[in-house]
Coordinates of C-alpha atoms in Angstrom, one line a residue:
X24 CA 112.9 158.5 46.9
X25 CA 113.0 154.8 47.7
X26 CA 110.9 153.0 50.0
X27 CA 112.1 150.6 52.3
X28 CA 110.1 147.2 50.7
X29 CA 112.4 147.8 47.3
X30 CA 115.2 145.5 46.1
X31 CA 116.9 148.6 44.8
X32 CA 117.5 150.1 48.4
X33 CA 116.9 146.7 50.4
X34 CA 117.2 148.0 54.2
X35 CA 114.6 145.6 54.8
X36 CA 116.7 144.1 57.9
X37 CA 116.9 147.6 59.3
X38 CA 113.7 148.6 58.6
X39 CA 112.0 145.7 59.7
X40 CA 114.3 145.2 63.2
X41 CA 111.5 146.9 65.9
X42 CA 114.9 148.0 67.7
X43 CA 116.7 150.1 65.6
X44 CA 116.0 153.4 66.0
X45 CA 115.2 155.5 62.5
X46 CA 118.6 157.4 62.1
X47 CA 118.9 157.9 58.2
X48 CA 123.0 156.9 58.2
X49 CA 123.0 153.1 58.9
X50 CA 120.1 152.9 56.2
X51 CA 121.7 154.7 53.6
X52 CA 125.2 153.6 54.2
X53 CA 123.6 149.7 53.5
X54 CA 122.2 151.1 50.1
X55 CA 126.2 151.6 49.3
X56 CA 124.4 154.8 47.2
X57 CA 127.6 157.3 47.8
X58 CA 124.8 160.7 47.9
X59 CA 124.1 163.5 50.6
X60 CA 121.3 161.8 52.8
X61 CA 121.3 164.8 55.0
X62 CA 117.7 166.4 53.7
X63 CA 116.2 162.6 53.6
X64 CA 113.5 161.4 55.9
X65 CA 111.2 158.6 56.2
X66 CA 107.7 159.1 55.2
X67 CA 104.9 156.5 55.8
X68 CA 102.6 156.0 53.1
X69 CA 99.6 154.4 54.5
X70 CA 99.7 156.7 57.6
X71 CA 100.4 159.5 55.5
X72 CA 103.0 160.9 58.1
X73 CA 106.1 161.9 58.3
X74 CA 108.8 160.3 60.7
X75 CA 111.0 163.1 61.6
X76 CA 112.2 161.7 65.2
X77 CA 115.3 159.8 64.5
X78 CA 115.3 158.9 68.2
X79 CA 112.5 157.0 68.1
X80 CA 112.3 153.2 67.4
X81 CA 110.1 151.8 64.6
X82 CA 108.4 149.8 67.4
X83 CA 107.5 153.5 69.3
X84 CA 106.6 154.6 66.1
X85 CA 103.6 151.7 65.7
X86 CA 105.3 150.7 62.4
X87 CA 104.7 146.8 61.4
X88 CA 106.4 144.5 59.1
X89 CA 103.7 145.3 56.8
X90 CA 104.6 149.3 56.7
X91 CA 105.4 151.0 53.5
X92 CA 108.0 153.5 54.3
X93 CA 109.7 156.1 51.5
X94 CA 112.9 157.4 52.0
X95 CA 112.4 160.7 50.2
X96 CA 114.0 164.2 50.5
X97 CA 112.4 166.9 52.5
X98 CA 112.5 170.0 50.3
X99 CA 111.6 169.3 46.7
X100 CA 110.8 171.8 43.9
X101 CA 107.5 173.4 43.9
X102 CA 106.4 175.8 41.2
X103 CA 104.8 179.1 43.1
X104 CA 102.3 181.6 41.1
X105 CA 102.4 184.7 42.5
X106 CA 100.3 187.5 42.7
X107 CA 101.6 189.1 39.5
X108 CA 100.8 185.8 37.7
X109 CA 104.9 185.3 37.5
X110 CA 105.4 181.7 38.1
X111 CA 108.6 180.9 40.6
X112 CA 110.2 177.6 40.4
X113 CA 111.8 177.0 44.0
X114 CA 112.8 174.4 46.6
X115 CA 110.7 174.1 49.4
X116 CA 109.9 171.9 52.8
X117 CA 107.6 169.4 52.4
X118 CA 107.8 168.4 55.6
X119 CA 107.4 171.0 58.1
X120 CA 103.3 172.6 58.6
X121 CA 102.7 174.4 55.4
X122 CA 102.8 177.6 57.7
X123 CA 106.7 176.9 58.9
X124 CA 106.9 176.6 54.8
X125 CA 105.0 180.2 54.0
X126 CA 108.1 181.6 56.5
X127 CA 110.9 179.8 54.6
X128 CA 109.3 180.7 51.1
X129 CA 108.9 184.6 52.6
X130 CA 112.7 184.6 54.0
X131 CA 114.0 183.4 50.6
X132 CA 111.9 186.2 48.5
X133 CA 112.3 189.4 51.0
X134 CA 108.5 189.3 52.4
X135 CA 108.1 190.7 55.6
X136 CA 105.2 189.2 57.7
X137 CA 104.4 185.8 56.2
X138 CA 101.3 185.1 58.5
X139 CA 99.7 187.5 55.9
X140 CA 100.2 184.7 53.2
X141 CA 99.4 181.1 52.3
X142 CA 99.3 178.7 50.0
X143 CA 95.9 177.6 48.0
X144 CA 95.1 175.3 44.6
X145 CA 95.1 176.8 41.2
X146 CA 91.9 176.1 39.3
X147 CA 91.7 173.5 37.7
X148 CA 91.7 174.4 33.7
X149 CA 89.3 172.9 31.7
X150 CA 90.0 171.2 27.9
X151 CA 89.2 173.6 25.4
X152 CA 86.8 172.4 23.1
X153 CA 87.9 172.4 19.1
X154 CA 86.5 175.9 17.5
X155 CA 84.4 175.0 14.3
X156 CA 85.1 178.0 13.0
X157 CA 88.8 179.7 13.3
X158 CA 87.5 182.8 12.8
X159 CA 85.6 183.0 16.0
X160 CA 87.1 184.8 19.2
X161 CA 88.0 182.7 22.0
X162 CA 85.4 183.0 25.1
X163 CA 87.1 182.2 28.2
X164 CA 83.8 180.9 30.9
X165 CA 84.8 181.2 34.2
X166 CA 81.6 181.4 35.8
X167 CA 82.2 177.7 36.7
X168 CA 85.4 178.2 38.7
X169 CA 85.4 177.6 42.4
X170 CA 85.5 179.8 45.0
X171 CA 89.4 180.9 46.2
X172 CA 89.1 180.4 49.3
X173 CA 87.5 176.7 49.5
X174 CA 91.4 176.1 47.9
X175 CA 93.4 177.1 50.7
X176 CA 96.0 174.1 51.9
X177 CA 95.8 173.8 55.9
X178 CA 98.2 175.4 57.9
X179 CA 99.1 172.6 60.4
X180 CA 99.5 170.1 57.5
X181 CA 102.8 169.4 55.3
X182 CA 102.4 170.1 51.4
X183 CA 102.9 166.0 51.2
X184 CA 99.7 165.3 53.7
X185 CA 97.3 167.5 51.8
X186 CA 98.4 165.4 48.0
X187 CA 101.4 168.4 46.8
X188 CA 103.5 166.1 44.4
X189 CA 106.7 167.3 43.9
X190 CA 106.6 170.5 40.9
X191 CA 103.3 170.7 41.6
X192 CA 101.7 174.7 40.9
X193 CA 100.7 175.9 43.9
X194 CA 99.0 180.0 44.3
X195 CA 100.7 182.0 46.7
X196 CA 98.4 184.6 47.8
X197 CA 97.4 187.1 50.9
X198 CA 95.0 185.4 52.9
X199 CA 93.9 187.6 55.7
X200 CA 92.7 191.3 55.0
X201 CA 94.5 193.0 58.0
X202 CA 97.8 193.8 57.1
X203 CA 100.7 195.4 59.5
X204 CA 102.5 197.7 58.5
X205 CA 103.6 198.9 55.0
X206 CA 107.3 200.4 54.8
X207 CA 108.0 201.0 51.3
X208 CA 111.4 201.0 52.2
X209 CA 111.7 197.0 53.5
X210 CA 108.7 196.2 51.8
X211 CA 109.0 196.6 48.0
X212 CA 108.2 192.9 47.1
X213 CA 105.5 192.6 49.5
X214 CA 104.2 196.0 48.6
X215 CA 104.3 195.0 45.0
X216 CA 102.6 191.7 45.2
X217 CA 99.9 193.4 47.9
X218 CA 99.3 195.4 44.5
X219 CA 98.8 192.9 41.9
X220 CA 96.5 190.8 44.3
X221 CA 94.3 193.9 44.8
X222 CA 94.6 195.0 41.2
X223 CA 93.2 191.1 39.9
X224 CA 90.8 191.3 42.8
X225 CA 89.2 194.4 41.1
X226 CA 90.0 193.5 37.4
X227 CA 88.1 189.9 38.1
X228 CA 85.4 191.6 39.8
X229 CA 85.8 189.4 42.8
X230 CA 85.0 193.1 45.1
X231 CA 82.3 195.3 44.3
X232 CA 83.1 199.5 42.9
X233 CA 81.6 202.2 41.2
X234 CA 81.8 203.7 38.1
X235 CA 83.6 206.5 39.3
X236 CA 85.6 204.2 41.6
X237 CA 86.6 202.0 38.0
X238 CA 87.9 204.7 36.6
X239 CA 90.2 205.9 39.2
X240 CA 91.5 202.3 39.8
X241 CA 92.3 202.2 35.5
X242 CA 93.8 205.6 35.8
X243 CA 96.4 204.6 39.2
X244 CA 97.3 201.3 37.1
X245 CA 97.9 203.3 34.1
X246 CA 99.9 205.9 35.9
X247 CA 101.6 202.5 37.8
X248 CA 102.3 200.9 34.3
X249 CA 104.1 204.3 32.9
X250 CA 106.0 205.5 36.3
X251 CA 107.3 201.7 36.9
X252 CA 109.5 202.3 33.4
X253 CA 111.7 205.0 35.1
X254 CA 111.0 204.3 38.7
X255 CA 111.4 200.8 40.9
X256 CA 110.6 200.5 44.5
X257 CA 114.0 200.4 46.4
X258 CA 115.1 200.3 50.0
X259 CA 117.1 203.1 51.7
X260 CA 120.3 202.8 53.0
X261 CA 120.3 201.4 56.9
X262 CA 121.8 204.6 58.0
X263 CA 118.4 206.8 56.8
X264 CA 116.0 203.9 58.4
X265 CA 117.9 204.6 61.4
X266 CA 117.4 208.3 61.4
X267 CA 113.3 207.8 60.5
X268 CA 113.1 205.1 63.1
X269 CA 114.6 207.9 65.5
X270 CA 112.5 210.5 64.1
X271 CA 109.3 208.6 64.5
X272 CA 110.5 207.9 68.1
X273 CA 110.4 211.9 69.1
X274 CA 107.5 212.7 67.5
X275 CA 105.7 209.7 69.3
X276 CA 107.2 211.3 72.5
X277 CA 106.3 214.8 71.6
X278 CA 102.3 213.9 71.2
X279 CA 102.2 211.8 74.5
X280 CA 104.0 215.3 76.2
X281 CA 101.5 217.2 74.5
X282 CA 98.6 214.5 75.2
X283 CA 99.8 214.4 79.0
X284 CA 99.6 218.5 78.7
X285 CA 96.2 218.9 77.3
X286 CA 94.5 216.1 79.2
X287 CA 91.7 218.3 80.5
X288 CA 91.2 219.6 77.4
X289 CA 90.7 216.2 75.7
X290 CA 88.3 214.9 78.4
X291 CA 85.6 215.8 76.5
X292 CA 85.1 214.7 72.8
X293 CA 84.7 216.9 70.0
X294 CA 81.3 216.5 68.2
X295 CA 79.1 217.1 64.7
X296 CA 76.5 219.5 64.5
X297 CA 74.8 220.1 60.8
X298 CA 71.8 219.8 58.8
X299 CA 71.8 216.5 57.1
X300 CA 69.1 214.8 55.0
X301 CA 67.9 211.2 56.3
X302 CA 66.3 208.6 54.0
X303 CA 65.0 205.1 55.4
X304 CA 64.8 202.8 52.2
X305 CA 60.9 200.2 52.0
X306 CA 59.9 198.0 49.6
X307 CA 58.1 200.0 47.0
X308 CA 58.7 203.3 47.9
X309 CA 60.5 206.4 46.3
X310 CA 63.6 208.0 47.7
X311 CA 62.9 211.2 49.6
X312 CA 64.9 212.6 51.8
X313 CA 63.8 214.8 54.6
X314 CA 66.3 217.7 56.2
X315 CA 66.9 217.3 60.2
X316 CA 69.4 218.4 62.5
X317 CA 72.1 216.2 63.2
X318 CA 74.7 215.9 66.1
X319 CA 77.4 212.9 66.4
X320 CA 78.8 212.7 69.8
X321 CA 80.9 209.9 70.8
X322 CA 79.9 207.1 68.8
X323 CA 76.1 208.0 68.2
X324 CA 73.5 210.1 65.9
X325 CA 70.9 211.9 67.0
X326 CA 68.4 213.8 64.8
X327 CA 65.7 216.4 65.6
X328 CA 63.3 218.6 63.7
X329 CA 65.2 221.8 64.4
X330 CA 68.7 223.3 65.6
X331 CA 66.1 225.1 67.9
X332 CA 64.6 221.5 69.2
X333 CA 68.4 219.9 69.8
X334 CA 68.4 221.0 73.6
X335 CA 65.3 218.7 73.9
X336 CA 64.5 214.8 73.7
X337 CA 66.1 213.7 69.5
X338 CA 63.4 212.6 66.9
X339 CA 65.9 208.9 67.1
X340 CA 69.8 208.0 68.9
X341 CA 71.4 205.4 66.4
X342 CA 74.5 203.7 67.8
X343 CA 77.0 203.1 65.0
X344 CA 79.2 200.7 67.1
X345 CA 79.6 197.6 64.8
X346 CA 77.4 198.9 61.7
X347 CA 78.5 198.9 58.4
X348 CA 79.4 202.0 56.6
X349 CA 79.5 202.2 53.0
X350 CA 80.2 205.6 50.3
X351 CA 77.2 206.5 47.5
X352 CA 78.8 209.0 46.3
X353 CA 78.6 210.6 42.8
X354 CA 81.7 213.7 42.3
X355 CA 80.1 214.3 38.3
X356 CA 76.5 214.6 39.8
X357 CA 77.2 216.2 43.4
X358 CA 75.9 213.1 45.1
X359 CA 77.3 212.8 48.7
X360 CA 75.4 210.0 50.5
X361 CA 76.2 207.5 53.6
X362 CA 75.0 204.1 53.6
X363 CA 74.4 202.5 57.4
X364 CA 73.6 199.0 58.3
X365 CA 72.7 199.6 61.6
X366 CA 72.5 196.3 63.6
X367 CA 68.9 196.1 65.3
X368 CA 67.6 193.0 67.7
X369 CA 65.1 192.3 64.7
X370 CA 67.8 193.0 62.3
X371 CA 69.8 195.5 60.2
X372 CA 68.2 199.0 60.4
X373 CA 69.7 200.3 56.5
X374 CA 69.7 204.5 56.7
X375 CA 71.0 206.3 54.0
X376 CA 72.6 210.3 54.8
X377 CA 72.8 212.3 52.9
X378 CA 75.2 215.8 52.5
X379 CA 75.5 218.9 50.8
X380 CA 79.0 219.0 49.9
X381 CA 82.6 217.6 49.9
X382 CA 83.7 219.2 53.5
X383 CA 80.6 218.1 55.4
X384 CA 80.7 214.5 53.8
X385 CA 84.2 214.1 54.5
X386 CA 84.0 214.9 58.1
X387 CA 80.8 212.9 58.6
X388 CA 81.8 209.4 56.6
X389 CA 85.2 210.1 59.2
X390 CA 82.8 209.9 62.1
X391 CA 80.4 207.6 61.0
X392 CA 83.6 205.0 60.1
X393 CA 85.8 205.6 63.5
X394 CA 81.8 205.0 65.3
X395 CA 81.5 201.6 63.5
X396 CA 85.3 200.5 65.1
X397 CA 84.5 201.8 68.3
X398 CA 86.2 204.8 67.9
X399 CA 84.9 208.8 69.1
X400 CA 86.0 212.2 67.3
X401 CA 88.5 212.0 70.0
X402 CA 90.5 209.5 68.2
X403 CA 94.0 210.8 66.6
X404 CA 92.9 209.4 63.4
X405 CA 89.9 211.8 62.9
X406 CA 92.0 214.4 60.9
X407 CA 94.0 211.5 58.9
X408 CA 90.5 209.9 57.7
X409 CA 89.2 213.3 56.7
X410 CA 92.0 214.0 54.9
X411 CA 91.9 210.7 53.1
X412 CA 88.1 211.2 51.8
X413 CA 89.1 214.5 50.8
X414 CA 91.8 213.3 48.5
X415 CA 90.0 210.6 47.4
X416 CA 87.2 213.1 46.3
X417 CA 89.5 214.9 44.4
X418 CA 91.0 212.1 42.4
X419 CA 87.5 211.4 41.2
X420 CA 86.9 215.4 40.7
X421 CA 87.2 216.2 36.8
X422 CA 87.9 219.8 35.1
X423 CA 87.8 221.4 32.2
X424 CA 91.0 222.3 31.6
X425 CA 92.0 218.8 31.5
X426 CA 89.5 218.2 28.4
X427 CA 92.4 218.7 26.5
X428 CA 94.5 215.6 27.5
X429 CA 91.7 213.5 27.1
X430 CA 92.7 212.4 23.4
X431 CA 96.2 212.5 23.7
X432 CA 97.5 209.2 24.3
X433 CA 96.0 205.5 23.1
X434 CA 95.6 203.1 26.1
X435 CA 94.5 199.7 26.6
X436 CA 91.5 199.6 28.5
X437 CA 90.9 196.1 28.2
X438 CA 93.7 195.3 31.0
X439 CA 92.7 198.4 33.4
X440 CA 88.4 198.0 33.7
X441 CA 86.4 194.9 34.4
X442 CA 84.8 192.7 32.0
X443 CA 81.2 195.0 33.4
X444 CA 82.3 197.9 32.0
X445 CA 84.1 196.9 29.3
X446 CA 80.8 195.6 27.9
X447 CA 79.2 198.6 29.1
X448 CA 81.7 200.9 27.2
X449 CA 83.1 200.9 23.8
X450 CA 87.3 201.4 24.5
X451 CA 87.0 205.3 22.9
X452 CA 84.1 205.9 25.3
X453 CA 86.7 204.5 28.2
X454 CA 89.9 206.5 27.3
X455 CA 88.5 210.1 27.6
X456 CA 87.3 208.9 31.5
X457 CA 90.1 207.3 32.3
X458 CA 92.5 210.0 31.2
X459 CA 90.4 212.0 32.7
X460 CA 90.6 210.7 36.4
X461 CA 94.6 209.9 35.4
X462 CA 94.8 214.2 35.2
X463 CA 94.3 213.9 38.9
X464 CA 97.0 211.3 39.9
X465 CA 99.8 211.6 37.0
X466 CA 102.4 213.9 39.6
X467 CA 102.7 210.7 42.1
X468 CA 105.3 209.1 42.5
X469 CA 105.2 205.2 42.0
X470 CA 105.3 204.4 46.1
X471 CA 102.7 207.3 46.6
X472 CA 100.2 205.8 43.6
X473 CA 100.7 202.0 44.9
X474 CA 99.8 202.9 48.2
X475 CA 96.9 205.2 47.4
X476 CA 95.3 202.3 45.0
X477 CA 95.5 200.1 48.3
X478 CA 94.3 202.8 50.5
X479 CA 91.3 202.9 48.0
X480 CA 90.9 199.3 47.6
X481 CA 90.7 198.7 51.1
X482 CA 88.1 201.6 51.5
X483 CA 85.3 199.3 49.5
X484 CA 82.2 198.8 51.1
X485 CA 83.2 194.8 50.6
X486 CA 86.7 194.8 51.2
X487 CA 87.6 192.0 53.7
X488 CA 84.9 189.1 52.7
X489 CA 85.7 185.7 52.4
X490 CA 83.7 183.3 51.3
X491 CA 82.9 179.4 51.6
X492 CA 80.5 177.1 50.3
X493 CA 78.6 175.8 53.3
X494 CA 75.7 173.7 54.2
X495 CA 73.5 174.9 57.0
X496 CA 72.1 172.3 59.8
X497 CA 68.8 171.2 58.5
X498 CA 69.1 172.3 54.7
X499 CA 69.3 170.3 51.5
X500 CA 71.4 172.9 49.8
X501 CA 74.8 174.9 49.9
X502 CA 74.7 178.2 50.4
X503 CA 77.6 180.9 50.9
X504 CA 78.8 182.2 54.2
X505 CA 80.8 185.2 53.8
X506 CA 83.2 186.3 56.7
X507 CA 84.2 189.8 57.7
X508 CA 86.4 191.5 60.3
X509 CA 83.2 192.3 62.2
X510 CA 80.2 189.6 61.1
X511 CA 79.2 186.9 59.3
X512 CA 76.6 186.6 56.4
X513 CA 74.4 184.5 54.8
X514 CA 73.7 184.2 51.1
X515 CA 71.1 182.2 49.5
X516 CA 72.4 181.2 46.0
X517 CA 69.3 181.1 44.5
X518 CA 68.8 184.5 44.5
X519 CA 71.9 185.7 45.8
X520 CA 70.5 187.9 48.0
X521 CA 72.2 188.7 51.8
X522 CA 69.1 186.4 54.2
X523 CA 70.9 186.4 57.1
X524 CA 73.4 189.2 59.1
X525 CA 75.5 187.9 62.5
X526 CA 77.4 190.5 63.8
X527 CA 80.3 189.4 65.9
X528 CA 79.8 191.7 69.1
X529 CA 76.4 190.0 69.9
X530 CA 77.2 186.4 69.5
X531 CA 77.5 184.5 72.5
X532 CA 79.9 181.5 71.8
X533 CA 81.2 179.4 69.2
X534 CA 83.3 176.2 68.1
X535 CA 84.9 174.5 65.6
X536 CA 84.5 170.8 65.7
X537 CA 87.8 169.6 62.9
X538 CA 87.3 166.3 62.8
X539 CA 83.6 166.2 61.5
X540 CA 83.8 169.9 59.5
X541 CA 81.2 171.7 61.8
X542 CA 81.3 175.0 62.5
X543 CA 78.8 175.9 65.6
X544 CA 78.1 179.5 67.1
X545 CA 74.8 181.0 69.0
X546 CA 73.8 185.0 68.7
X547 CA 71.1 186.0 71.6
X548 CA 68.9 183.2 72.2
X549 CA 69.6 181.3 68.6
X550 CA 71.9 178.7 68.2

C-alpha cells in the first residue's frame, strides 16, 4: 500500500502533525483516491508493528518525523498448502496474532477446533542441477531438509512481523498430537486432512512401523483410494445430530445410574493373573525369556516364581505410572511381546513381556497402557482398548482362503509403502502382502477405514514426538530434543542414539526465558 513519506499519497501534514489521532478517513480522503479504505491500517516499518488504535495520537504512539509508515490493507492473499498437498489460494489477516488468523482460516474452510492447527514454512526447494545424461532417473535428496517443526510461525505474532509477504506459500498443518473429538459427521474436512497428514507422516517415514504395521497402513489407503470413488464423507441432517446428541445423553445417564448402583462392587479393581515370560535386555547377551507368574493390580506388576508363591513377598513390583509402552508383535510368526521403559532414579529400566497368544496380549498391552496414563483395570476404557488390539490383531492376521485374491488386481505400491521398504521389496513381492492385509479391511466403509488408520497411527510407539534442534548449556554442538505428552528426550546426532530420558512427572520446575531463546527445567537434584 502506500507509505506516508510518498508524493503519490502525500499525507505528510497529517502524518507528521503529533496531534492528529491515526483514523484512516482524513488520510485517505487527502489522497483524493476514491477506494474502500475500510480494511487499511498503518503499519510501521522500522518498528515492524502494526498501529491498529485509531484513537491513539502519533505522539502516544512514539512515532517521529523520521517514521516510515505504510498504509497497507489488512487481509491480503496467502497461498495455503494443505495436508493433502492441495494448494488453497485465500485472503487472510495479516494483522491479527497468526493464531486469531488459524480461526478465521478454519471458520472459512469448515474445521472444527483450530488450536489443533498452525501455520509453518515450506522447505525451501533447492535448484536442480542439469542431468548429463537424460536417460537417468531423477533422485530427489531430502536428507538435507530441515526439521518441520523448527518452521512453525509464532502464535502471538502477525504473518507480516514474522517476514509473510503478501502470496507467500505457507504449510497448514496439525501441530499438537492431542486431538478432541472426531465427529464424522461435522468433521469431514478436518477428518480428511487429519488423514493425509498421518498418511505423509508414515509415507515420509517421519514415525517409526513395522513390517506388518506397513502393510496394513498400504492396504487402509488402498481400500481409502477405491471406497472414496463411490463414497464421500457428508454431514447428517441437524435433525439426526439432534437425536444422537440425545441418545448419547441417556446412555451417559444410564452408566452413572448403574455406576451409583454398583458402587460397592466397583470399590475394588479388577486385576491380571497369568503366566507371562519376562526378558531384561544387556549389552551382549542373548534373548531368553524365563516363565513367572504375573499379577497387575492397580497400576503395578508383580512377578513370582510360582502361582503357588503369589500369596508371598513377588520376585520384583514395577510401577507402570509414566513408562513407555510399545507393541513387538509378529501375527505371521506368533510373536506377542510388550516393550516397557520403566522410569528408574538411575534411569529407564527396559523389560520386554512376553505372551502366548492374541487374548492374553490384548488384555495385558490394555493394562500395561491404561497403567502408563495413570489409569487401573477399573477404568471404563479397559474393554474399549482390548477390543481395539484385538481388531488390530486381526487386520494383520492373514488366511489362506484369501491366497486367491492376492493376484487379482495391479496396485501402485510406490504411493502406499515407504521409500524403506520399497527398496527392501520388489512391487510384485509388495502386492501379494498388501492385498493380503486389504482382505481384512475391504468391507469398511470410508469413515470406519479413516478412522481405524488414525486409531492405528496414533497407537505407534513414537506417535506424539516433536522435535527441535537445540544446543545444550555447555556444548559446542546441536543436538535434538524430542518432546512427548509425557517426557522429554535427548538425542546425540552423532550417533543418533536416545542419551538422555526426562520424564515429566519427576521434574521439579521449569521456564522459558523468550527474549534470549532459553529453555530451563531441573528433574531431582539436576538442573
Amino acid at each position: 500500500g502506500p507509505c506516508a513519506s510518498t508524493k503519490e499519497s502525500n499525507p505528510s501534514n497529517i502524518v507528521n502533525n503529533p496531534n492528529v489521532n491515526m483514523s484512516i478517513g482524513p488520510m485517505c480522503s487527502s489522497t483524493e483516491i476514491k477506494k474502500d479504505w475500510s480494511d487499511h491500517a498503518l503499519w510501521w516499518e522500522q518498528k515492524q508493528q502494526w498501529l491498529l488504535k485509531p484513537s491513539w495520537t502519533l505522539d502516544k504512539c512514539g512515532i517521529h518525523a523520521d517514521a516510515r509508515l505504510c498504509l497497507t490493507p489488512q487481509h491480503k492473499p496467502l497461498r495455503l498448502v494443505m495436508p493433502n498437498l492441495a494448494t488453497l489460494r485465500l485472503r487472510v489477516c495479516f494483522s491479527s496474532p497468526m493464531f486469531h488468523t488459524v480461526i478465521g482460516i478454519c471458520k472459512l474452510l469448515n474445521i472444527r477446533h483450530p488450536e489443533e492447527l498452525s501455520l509453518l514454512w515450506p522447505v525451501e526447494e533447492k535448484k536442480k542441477k542439469k542431468q548429463k545424461d537424460a536417460d537417468v532417473n531423477e533422485v530427489y535428496d531430502i536428507t538435507s531438509a530441515p526439521l518441520p517443526t523448527s518452521r512453525w510461525l509464532d502464535s502471538s505474532r502477525s504473518l507480516l512481523q514474522q517476514g509473510v509477504k503478501e502470496n507467500d506459500k505457507l504449510l497448514f498443518r496439525f501441530k499438537y498430537y492431542s486431538f478432541h473429538d472426531l465427529e464424522p459427521q461435522s468433521d469431514a474436512v478436518r477428518l480428511t486432512q487429519l488423514y493425509e497428514q498421518a498418511k505423509w507422516a508414515i509415507l515420509l517415514e517421519e514415525i517409526d512401523c513395522t513390517e506388518e504395521e506397513m502393510m496394513l497402513f498400504a492396504a487402509l489407503q488402498y481400500h481409502i483410494g477405491k471406497v472414496s470413488l463411490t463414497e464421500q464423507l457428508v454431514a447428517t441432517c441437524p435433525a439426526m445430530d439432534d437425536l444422537d446428541s440425545a441418545l448419547q445423553c441417556l446412555e451417559l445417564k444410564m452408566e452413572e445410574e448403574y455406576s451409583a448402583e454398583e458402587m460397592l462392587d466397583t470399590m475394588t479393581a479388577p486385576e491380571l493373573h497369568d503366566y507371562l515370560k519376562i526378558f531384561r535386555p544387556k549389552k551382549q547377551t542373548l534373548k531368553k525369556y524365563k516363565q513367572f507368574w504375573f499379577t497387575f493390580k492397580d497400576m503395578s506388576i508383580s512377578y513370582y516364581k510360582s502361582k503357588e508363591e503369589s500369596c508371598k513377598e513377588p520376585i520384583q513390583q514395577m510401577n507402570l505410572k509414566g513408562c513407555e509402552v510399545a507393541p513387538d508383535v509378529s501375527v505371521a510368526t506368533q510373536k506377542f511381546c510388550i516393550r516397557l521403559l520403566i522410569p528408574e532414579p538411575e534411569g529407564m529400566n527396559e523389560v520386554y513381556l512376553r505372551c502366548d497368544n492374541e487374548q492374553q496380549y490384548s488384555k495385558w498391552m490394555a493394562a500395561c497402557r491404561l497403567a502408563s496414563k495413570g489409569k487401573t483395570l477399573a477404568d471404563a476404557s479397559f474393554s474399549t482398548e482390548v477390543q481395539s488390539i484385538q481388531s488390530f490383531l486381526a487386520m494383520q492376521r492373514t488366511s489362506s482362503s484369501n491366497k486367491a485374491a492376492q493376484t487379482d488386481e495391479s496396485i501402485n505400491t510406490h504411493s502406499l509403502v515407504s521409500p524403506r521398504y520399497q527398496k527392501k521389496y520388489k512391487p510384485k513381492q509388495l502386492t501379494p502382502r498388501i492385498l493380503e492385509a486389504y482382505q481384512n479391511v475391504a468391507q469398511l466403509s470410508l469413515t470406519d477405514t479413516i478412522l481405524k488408520f488414525l486409531q492405528i497411527w496414533q497407537a505407534l510407539p513414537d506417535f506424539g514426538l516433536s522435535y527441535f534442534v537445540v544446543r545444550f548449556k555447555g556444548c559446542r554442538k546441536d543436538e535434538v530434543l524430542g518432546i512427548a505428552n509425557n517426557r522429554l528426550i535427548r538425542i546425540d546426532l552423532g550417533v543418533d542414539e536416545v542419551v538422555k530420558t526426562w520424564r515429566y512427572n519427576t521434574m521439579k520446575q521449569w521456564n522459558v526465558n523468550w527474549d534470549i531463546k532459553q529453555v530451563r527445567f531441573s528433574v531431582a537434584s539436576v538442573s
